[in-house]
Short mmCIF file of C-alpha atoms and ligand atoms in Angstrom, two decimals:
data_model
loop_
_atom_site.label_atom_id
_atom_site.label_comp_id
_atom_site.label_asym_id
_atom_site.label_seq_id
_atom_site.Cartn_x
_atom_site.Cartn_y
_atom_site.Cartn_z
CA UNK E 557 18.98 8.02 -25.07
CA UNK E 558 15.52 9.21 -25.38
CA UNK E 559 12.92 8.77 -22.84
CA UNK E 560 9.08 9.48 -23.31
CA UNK E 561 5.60 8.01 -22.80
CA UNK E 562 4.02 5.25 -24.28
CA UNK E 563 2.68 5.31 -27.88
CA UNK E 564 0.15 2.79 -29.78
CA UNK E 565 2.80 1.47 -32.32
CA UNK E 566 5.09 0.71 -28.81
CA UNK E 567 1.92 -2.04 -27.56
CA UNK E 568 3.90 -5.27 -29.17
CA UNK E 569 7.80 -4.85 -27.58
CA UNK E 570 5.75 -3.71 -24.53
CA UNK E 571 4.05 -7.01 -23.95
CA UNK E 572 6.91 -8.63 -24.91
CA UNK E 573 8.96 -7.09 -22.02
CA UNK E 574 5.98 -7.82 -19.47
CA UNK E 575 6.11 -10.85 -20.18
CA UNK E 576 9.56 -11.55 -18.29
CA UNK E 577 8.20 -11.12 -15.34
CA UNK E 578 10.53 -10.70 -12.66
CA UNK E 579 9.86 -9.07 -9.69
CA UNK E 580 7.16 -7.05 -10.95
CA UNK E 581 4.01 -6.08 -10.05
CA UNK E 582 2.65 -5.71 -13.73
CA UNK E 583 1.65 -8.61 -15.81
CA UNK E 584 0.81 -8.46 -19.41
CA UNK E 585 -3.47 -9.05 -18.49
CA UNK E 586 -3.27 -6.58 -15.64
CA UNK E 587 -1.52 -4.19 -18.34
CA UNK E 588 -4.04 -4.77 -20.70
CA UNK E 589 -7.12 -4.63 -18.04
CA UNK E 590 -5.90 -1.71 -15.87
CA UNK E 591 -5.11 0.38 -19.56
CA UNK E 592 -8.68 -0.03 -20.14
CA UNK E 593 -9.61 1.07 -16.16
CA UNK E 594 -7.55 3.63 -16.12
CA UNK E 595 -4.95 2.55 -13.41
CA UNK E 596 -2.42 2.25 -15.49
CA UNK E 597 -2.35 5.13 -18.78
CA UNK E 598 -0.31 5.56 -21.71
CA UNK E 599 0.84 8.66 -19.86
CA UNK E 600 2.03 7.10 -17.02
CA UNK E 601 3.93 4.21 -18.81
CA UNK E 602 7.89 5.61 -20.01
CA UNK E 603 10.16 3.92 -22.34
CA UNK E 604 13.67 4.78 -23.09
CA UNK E 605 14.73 4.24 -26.73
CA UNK E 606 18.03 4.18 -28.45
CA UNK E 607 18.87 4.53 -31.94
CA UNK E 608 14.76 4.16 -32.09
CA UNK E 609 14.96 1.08 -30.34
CA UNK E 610 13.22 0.56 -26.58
CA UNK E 611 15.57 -0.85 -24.21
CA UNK E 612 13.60 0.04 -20.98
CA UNK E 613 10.28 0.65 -19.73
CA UNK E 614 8.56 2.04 -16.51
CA UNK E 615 4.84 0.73 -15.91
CA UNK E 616 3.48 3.05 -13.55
CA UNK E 617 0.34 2.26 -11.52
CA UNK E 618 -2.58 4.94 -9.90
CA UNK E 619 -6.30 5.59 -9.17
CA UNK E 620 -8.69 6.23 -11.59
CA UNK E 621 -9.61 9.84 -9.77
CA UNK E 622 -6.24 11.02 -9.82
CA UNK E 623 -3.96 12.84 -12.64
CA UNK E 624 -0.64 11.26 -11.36
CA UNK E 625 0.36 7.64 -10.76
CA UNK E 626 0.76 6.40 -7.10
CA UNK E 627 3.46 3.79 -7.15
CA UNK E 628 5.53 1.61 -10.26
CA UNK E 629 4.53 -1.09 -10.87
CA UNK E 630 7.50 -2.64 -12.73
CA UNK E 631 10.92 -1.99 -14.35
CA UNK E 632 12.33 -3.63 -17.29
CA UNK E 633 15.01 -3.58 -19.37
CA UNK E 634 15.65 -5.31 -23.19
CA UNK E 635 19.34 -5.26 -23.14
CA UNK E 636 22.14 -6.74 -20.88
CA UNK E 637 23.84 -3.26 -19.93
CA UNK E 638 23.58 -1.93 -16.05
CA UNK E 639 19.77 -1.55 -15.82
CA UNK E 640 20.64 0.92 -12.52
CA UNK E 641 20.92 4.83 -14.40
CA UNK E 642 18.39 3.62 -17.13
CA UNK E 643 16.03 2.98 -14.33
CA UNK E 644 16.93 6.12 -12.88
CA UNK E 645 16.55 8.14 -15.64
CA UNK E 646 12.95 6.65 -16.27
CA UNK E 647 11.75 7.35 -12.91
CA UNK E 648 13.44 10.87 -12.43
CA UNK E 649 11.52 11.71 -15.69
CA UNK E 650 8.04 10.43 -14.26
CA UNK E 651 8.73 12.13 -11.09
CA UNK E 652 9.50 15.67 -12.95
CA UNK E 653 5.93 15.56 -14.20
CA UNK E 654 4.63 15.89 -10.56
CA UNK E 655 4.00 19.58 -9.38
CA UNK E 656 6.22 21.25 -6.84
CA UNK E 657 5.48 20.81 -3.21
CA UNK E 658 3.12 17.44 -4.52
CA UNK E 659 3.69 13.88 -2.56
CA UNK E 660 5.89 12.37 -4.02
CA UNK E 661 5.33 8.86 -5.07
CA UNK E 662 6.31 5.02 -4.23
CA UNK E 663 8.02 2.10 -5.40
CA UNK E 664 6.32 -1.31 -3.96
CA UNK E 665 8.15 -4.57 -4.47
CA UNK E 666 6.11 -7.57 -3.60
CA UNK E 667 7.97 -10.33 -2.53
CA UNK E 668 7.77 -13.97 -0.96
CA UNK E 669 9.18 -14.80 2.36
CA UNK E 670 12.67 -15.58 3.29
CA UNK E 671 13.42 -13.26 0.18
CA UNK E 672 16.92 -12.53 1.52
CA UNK E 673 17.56 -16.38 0.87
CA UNK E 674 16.98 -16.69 -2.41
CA UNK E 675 19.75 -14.78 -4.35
CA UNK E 676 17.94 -14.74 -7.56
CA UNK E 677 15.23 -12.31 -5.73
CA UNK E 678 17.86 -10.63 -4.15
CA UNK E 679 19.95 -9.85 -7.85
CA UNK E 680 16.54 -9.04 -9.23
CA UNK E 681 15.29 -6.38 -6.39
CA UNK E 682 19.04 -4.54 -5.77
CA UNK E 683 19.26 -2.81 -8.85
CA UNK E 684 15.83 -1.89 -8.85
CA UNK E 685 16.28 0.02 -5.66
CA UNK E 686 19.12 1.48 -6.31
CA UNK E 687 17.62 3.00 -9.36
CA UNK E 688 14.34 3.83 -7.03
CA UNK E 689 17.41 5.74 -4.54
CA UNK E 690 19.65 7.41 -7.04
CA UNK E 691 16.38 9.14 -8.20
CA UNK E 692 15.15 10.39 -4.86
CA UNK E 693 12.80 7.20 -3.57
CA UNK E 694 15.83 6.93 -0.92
CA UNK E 695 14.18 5.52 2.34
CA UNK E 696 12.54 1.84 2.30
CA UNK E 697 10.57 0.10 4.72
CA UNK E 698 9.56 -3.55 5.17
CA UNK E 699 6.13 -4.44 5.20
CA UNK E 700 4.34 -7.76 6.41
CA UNK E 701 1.76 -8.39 4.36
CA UNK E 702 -0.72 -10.77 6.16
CA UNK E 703 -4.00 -12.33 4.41
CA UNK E 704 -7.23 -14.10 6.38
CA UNK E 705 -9.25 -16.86 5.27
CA UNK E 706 -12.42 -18.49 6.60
CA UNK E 707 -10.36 -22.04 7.33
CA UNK E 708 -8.32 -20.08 9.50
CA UNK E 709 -10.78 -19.44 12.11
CA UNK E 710 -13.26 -16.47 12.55
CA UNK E 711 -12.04 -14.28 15.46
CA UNK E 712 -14.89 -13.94 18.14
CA UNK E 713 -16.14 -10.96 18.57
CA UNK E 714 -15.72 -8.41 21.30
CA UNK E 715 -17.14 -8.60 24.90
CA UNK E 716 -15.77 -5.84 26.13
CA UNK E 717 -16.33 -2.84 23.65
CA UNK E 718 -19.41 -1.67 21.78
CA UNK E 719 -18.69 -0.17 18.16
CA UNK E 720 -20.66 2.67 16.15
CA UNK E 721 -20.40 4.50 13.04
CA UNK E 722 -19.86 8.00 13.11
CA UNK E 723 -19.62 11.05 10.97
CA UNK E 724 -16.17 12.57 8.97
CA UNK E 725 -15.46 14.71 12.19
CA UNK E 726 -15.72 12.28 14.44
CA UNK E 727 -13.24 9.78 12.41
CA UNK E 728 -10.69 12.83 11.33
CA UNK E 729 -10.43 13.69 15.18
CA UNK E 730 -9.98 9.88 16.72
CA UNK E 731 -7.23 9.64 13.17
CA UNK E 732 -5.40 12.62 14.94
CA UNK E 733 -5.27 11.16 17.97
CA UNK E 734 -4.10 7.64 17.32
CA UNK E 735 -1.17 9.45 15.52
CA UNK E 736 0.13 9.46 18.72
CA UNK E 737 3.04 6.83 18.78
CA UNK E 738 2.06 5.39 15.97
CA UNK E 739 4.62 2.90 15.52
CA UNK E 740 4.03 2.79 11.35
CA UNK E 741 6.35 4.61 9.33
CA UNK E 742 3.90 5.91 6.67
CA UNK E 743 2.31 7.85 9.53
CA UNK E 744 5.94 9.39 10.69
CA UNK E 745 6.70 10.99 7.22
CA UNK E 746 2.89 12.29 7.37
CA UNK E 747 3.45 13.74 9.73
CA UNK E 748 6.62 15.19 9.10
CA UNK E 749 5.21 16.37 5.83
CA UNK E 750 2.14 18.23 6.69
CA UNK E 751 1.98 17.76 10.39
CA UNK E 752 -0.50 15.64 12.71
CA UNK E 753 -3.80 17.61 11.15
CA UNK E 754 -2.78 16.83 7.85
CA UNK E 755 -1.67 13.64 7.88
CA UNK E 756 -5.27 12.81 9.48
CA UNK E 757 -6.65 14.34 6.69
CA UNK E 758 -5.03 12.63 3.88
CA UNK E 759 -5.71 9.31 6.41
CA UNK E 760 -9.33 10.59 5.59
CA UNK E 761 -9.14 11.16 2.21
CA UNK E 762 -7.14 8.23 1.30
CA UNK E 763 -10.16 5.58 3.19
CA UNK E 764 -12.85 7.67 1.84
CA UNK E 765 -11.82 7.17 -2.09
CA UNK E 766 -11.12 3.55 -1.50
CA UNK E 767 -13.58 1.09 -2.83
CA UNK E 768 -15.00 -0.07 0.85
CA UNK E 769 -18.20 1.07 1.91
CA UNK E 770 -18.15 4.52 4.54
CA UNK E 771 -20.99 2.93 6.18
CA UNK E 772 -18.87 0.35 7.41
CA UNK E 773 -16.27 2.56 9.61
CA UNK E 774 -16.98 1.98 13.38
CA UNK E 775 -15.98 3.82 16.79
CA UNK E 776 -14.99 1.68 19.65
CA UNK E 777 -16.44 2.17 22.91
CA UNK E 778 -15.26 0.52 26.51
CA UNK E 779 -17.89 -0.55 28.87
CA UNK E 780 -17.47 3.05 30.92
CA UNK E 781 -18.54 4.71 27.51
CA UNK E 782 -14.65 6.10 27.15
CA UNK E 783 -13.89 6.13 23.60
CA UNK E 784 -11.10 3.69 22.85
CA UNK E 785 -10.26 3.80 18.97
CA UNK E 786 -11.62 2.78 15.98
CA UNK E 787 -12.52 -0.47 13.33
CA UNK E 788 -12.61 0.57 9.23
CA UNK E 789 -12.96 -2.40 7.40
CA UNK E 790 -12.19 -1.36 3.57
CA UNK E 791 -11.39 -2.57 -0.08
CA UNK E 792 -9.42 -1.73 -2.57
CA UNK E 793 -9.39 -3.48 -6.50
CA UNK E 794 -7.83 -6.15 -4.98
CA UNK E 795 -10.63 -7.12 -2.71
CA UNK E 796 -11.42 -7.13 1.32
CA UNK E 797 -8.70 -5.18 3.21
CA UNK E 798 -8.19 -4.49 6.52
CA UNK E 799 -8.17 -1.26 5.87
CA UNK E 800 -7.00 0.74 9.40
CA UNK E 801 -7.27 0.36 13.33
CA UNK E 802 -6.26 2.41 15.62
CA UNK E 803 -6.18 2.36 19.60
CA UNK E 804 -5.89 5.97 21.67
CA UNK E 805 -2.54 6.47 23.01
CA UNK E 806 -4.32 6.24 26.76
CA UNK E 807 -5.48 2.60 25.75
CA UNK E 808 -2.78 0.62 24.25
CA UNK E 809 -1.74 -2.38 26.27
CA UNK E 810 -5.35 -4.20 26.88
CA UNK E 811 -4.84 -5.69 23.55
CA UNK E 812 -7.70 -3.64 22.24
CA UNK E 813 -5.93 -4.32 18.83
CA UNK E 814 -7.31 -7.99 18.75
CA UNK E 815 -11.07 -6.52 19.65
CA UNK E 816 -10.67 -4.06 16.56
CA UNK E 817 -9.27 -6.56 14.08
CA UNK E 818 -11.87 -9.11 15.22
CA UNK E 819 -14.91 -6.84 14.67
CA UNK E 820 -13.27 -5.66 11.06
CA UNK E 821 -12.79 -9.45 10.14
CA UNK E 822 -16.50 -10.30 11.09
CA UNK E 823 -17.61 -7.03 9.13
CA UNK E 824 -16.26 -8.13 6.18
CA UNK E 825 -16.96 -11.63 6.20
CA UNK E 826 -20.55 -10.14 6.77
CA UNK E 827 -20.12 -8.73 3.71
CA UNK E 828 -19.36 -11.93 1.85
CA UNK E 829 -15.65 -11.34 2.17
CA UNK E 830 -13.66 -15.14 1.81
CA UNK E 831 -10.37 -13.45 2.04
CA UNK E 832 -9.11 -10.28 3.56
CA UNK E 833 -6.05 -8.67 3.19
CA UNK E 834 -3.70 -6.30 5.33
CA UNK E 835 -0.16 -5.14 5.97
CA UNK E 836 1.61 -3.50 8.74
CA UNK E 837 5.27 -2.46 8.95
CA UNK E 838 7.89 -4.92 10.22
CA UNK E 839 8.35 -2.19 12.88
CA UNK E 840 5.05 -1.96 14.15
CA UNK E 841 5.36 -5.29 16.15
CA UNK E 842 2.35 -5.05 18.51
CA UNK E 843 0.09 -5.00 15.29
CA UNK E 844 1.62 -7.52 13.31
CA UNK E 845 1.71 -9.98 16.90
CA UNK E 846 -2.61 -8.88 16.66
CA UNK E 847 -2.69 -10.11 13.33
CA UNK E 848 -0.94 -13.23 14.33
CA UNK E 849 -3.38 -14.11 17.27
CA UNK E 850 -6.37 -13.68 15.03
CA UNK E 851 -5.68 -15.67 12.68
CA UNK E 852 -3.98 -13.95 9.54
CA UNK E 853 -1.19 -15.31 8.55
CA UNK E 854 1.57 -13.81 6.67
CA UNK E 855 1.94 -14.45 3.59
CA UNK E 856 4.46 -12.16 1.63
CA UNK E 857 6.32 -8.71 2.13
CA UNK E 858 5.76 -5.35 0.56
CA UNK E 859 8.85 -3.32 0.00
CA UNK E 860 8.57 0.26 -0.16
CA UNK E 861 10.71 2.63 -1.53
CA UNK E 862 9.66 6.53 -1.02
CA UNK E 863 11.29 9.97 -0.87
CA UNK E 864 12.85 10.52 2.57
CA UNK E 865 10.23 13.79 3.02
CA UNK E 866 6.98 12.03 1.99
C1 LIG U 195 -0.89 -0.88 16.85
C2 LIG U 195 -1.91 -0.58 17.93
C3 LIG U 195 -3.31 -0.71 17.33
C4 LIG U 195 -1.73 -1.62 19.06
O1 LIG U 195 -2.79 -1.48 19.96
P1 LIG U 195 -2.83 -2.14 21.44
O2 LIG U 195 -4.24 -2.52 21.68
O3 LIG U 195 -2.21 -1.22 22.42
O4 LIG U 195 -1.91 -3.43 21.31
P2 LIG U 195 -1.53 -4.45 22.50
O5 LIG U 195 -2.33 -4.13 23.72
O6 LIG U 195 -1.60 -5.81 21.95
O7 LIG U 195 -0.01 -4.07 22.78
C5 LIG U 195 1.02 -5.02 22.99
C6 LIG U 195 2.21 -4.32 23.62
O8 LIG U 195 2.70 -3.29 22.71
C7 LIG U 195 2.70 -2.03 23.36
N1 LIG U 195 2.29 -1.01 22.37
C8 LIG U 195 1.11 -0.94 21.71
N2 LIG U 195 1.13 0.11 20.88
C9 LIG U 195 2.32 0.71 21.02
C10 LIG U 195 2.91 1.85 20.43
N3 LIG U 195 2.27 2.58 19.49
N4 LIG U 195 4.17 2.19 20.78
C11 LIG U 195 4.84 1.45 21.72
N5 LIG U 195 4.33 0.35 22.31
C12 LIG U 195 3.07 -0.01 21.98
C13 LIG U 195 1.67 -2.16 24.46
O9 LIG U 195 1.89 -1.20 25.47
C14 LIG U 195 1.89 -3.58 24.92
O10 LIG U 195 3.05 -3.61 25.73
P3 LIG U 195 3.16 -4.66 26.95
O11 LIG U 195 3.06 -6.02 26.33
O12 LIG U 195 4.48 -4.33 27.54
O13 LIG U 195 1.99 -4.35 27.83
C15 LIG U 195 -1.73 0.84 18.50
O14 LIG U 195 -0.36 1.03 18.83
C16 LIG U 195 -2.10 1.97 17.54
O15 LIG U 195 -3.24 2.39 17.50
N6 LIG U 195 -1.13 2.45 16.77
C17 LIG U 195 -1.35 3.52 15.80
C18 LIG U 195 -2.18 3.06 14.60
C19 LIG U 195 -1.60 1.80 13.95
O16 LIG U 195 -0.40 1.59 13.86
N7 LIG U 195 -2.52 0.97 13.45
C20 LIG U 195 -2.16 -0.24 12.74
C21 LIG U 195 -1.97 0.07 11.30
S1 LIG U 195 -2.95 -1.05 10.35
#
């Protein structure tokens, strides 16, 4: 078996593999658009061949800015033998190219509802993480993804806290601190990867090169002038997101998380947003029970597959 990266003359059986959809994220447009964007590359899309013919492929996706891919985006496979250590092989050989010491990436799996029911979804998503495990993306969490729409109902906005922008400093300080028991598992391996100053920073980073406007970030502010969190509507090429709230450790339990999310929703929708999207980890229950009292609804669930030290 050979693996390597995408060539021209491998375009036709490509498409021809997207098209069976699956699971997948990738379709054969979004191939074709995000090759053009930059998202997804030839460099970041594998095959494995035998005898010169493809029998797998690994669509990987990323951002434009960066010189390795985020997350895949899809797994496929042209024969009927065990897809599970051709699928490993394909993603240990992505992961190789990433420097020592780098984050590692993902492995998202989008999937509808009541997924666990529906044993096609279930025969189509097992082997893929497997594959995702046996080549170090070991640890998986469950994420709720939730969306809002205008004929759900526009939360009101807040009575009882005043919001302002503020500068980098002021956000990468308020970041560290609602670290704190931060129920989301994202933030945990942060943390346990560079600590609670750099996982504030790559929180930074990571809103900053999103495609939402800085000038919409906003510090909370009780009625005694104690600072209580923060609101940061965002986007990314999907559209409106959510982005990230956060309420100080010394706060949590006035349902402060409604106040935030309303004031992001009516930023947006300011904005001309008609949908927003979010998601929040089947753990972290007093955000996803926010999200439920505002009006988003939930919609779908994001598996995510990572390395255990990311
Ligand atoms: C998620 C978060 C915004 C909730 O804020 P909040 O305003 O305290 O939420 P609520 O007041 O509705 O809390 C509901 C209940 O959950 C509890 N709770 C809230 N956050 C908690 C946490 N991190 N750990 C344990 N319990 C928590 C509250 O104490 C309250 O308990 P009670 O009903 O017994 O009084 C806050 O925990 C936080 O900032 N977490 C870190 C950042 C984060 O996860 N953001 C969301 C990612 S998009």
């Amino acid at each position: 078996m050979n693996i390597r990266t995408l060539v021209e003359a491998d375009l036709d059986t490509i498409i021809a593999l997207l098209g069976n959809q699956s699971i997948n994220t990738a379709t054969v447009d979004r191939f074709k658009q995000y090759l053009e964007t930059g998202a997804y590359r030839h460099e970041w899309t594998w095959v494995a061949e035998r005898d010169g013919a493809i029998i797998a492929l690994a669509v990987w996706w990323g951002m434009e800015q960066f010189d390795h891919p985020l997350s895949i985006d899809g797994l496929y496979l042209a024969t009927d033998e065990d897809p599970v250590p051709v699928w490993t092989e394909l993603i240990r050989h992505t992961l190789a190219t990433f420097p020592a010491g780098a984050e590692q990436p993902e492995y998202h799996i989008f999937l509808p509802n009541g997924w666990r029911d529906q044993p096609e979804i279930v025969a189509a998503q097992e082997p893929r993480l497997a594959a995702a495990a046996a080549a170090g993306l070991s640890e998986t969490t469950e994420r709720l993804r939730y969306e809002w729409r205008p004929e759900y109902g526009l939360p009101a906005r807040s009575t009882r806290l005043r919001f302002e922008p503020a500068d980098d400093e002021a956000f990468l300080d308020v970041f560290r601190r609602v670290i704190q028991g931060s129920l989301d598992a994202a933030t945990a391996r942060a943390v346990a990867r560079v600590g609670v100053d750099g996982a504030a920073k790559e929180d930074l980073e990571i809103y900053l090169s999103m495609p939402g406007e800085r000038s919409w970030w906003r510090l909370a502010y009780d009625a005694a002038g104690a600072l209580v969190g923060f609101a940061l509507p965002s986007a990314n090429n999907g559209g409106p997101v959510v982005g990230y709230l956060g309420v100080l450790a010394e706060h949590r339990g006035k349902g402060y998380s409604d106040d935030l999310l309303a004031e992001i929703t009516q930023l947006l929708v300011e904005t001309g947003a008609e949908q927003i999207r979010a998601d929040t980890d089947l753990t972290n229950k007093p955000m996803a029970a926010s999200f439920e009292r505002q009006g988003y609804r939930n919609f779908a669930v994001r598996l995510v597959a990572t390395h255990p030290l990311n």
